[in-house]
Each structure stands twice: as C-alpha cells, then as structure tokens.
Amino acid sequence: MATFVLVPGFWLGGWAWREVTGELRRRGHEVYPLTLTGVAERAHLAGPQVGLETHTTDITALIETEELRDVVLVGHSGGGMPVIQAADRMPDRIGTVVYVDSGPLPDGTSQFDTTPPEEQQRLRERIGDGHLLPPPAWDRAEDPENLAGLDDAALARLRRRATGQPLRAATDPVRRTGGRPVPTALVACTFPVEVVRTMIAEGHPFFAGLADAALHGLPTGHWPMLSEPKALADVLDTIARG
C-alpha cells in the first residue's frame, strides 16, 4: 500500500482531507493530512515571516521526521507550490507528485502571478498592511464554477473553518534547485482534461510542466475533497497503484 501526504490549498487545514483520508485508510494506505503553518489549528503561528519556504519546510520536516519514503505527495490548488519545492529538494523520498486542480508553476512564478492584475489590486486593497490573505465569501452565486458540487453543509463548514492564508505563500515565487524530477499526475476538476492536453501542447507556462504527467479528470468544483471525497480517493488510489 502507498504512503500519502496530503497538502491542502489556501485557507484550509488538514481537516479538509478528513473524508478522503478515511477512504484511503480503509483501503490500507498510510495517510498524513498536513496543516501548513499559520492556517487552521496552526493559525496562531501566522506572521509576516511565514511564506512559501515555511510551508515547504512543513512538508519536508514531516517526511523526514516520520521517515517516509516513496511518498505520494498530493498538493491541492495553492498547496501545489510548496509541494513543487519539497519534491525538488527531496526527490529520493517522493514516489509521485499529484496536483489536484493545481500544477507545477515555472521557476520564479508565484501564485499571485496567475491572477489577473485587477484581481491582484483588489486583493491588496482588502489586505492593506496586513500579512494574511482573507478567505473568500464562499458564496455560490459569486463563484459557481469553483464551488460546484458543494452542498449547503460543506459551504457552511468552509465559512466556519477557513482562516486567513499567510500572504507570502501567495506572493513568494517558486524556487527550484534543479533536483531530479519525479513522476507527476494531475487531477483536473475545473479544467476538462481535453483542455489541459491542449494547453500542454501549446506550451502554456502553467501546464508545460505536466507534459509527462498522468492526467485524470474529476469533473466538479475546485474543492473536490469536499464535493467528491470518495471519487477523489478513488483517483488517488488508482494513481498510487498505477
């Protein structure tokens, strides 16, 4: 059986993986859902110094402390960035990297760089002089595509439990050392797999790193661990056994 490390996207802690974790453990896998520094139950550790390097260390320290090997390292959304760096720095410990509605951003690119300039400006106005990126309103009417598949209970849980995200996790650029690449897979939710294949073929910078990846479609919103936990566990189980 496989060893999974599950890294959530922005504003969420390891709690978001609860149902996926249960499904994978029932199938015999070893699973470590991770909460990154400054978020959820670790929100008290947030500060202006917490950034992408901190979150990368969260991952590498867990793998080293638990003496994990051949890890299936899963990064959802913005959690894909520290996953990129962790896999780059310890390729001997990682069996496969799985991006869930995410991808391996090019060296020198930050999560903020993927956001249109007008949206960046709007977010910076909301943040002001602070160091936390506030969570969204989780309003289905405002964001129907990303919130697709989430019922009222899931949306209510997000509103209760989401916390501010350390801003530098979004603004720090990805830095790679050029370590040995590891096998990758993509679970595409809000982008159909056919669209992803086209963008890879066209050399789109946010998808170019997936040219050799195994592509899996899971049509739902941007938070599949909450909207389709069993289906996501099925895909992760397939990838691990692949």
Tab-separated table of C-alpha atoms in Angstrom, residues 4 9 36 70 78-79 89 109 126 148 166 202-203 238 240:
chain	number	residue	atom	x	y	z
A	4	PHE	CA	0.199	9.662	1.161
A	9	GLY	CA	-4.870	24.636	-0.679
A	36	LEU	CA	0.586	24.247	6.994
A	70	ASP	CA	8.172	6.522	-1.782
A	78	GLY	CA	-2.107	26.712	-3.823
A	79	GLY	CA	-0.733	23.775	-1.861
A	89	ARG	CA	14.534	19.139	-2.646
A	109	THR	CA	6.481	32.310	-10.652
A	126	ARG	CA	-8.501	44.126	1.076
A	148	ALA	CA	-19.697	23.448	-7.909
A	166	PRO	CA	-0.191	33.811	5.032
A	202	GLU	CA	0.574	24.799	-26.782
A	203	GLY	CA	3.280	25.223	-24.161
A	238	THR	CA	-5.635	4.441	-8.857
A	240	ALA	CA	-0.890	5.003	-6.204
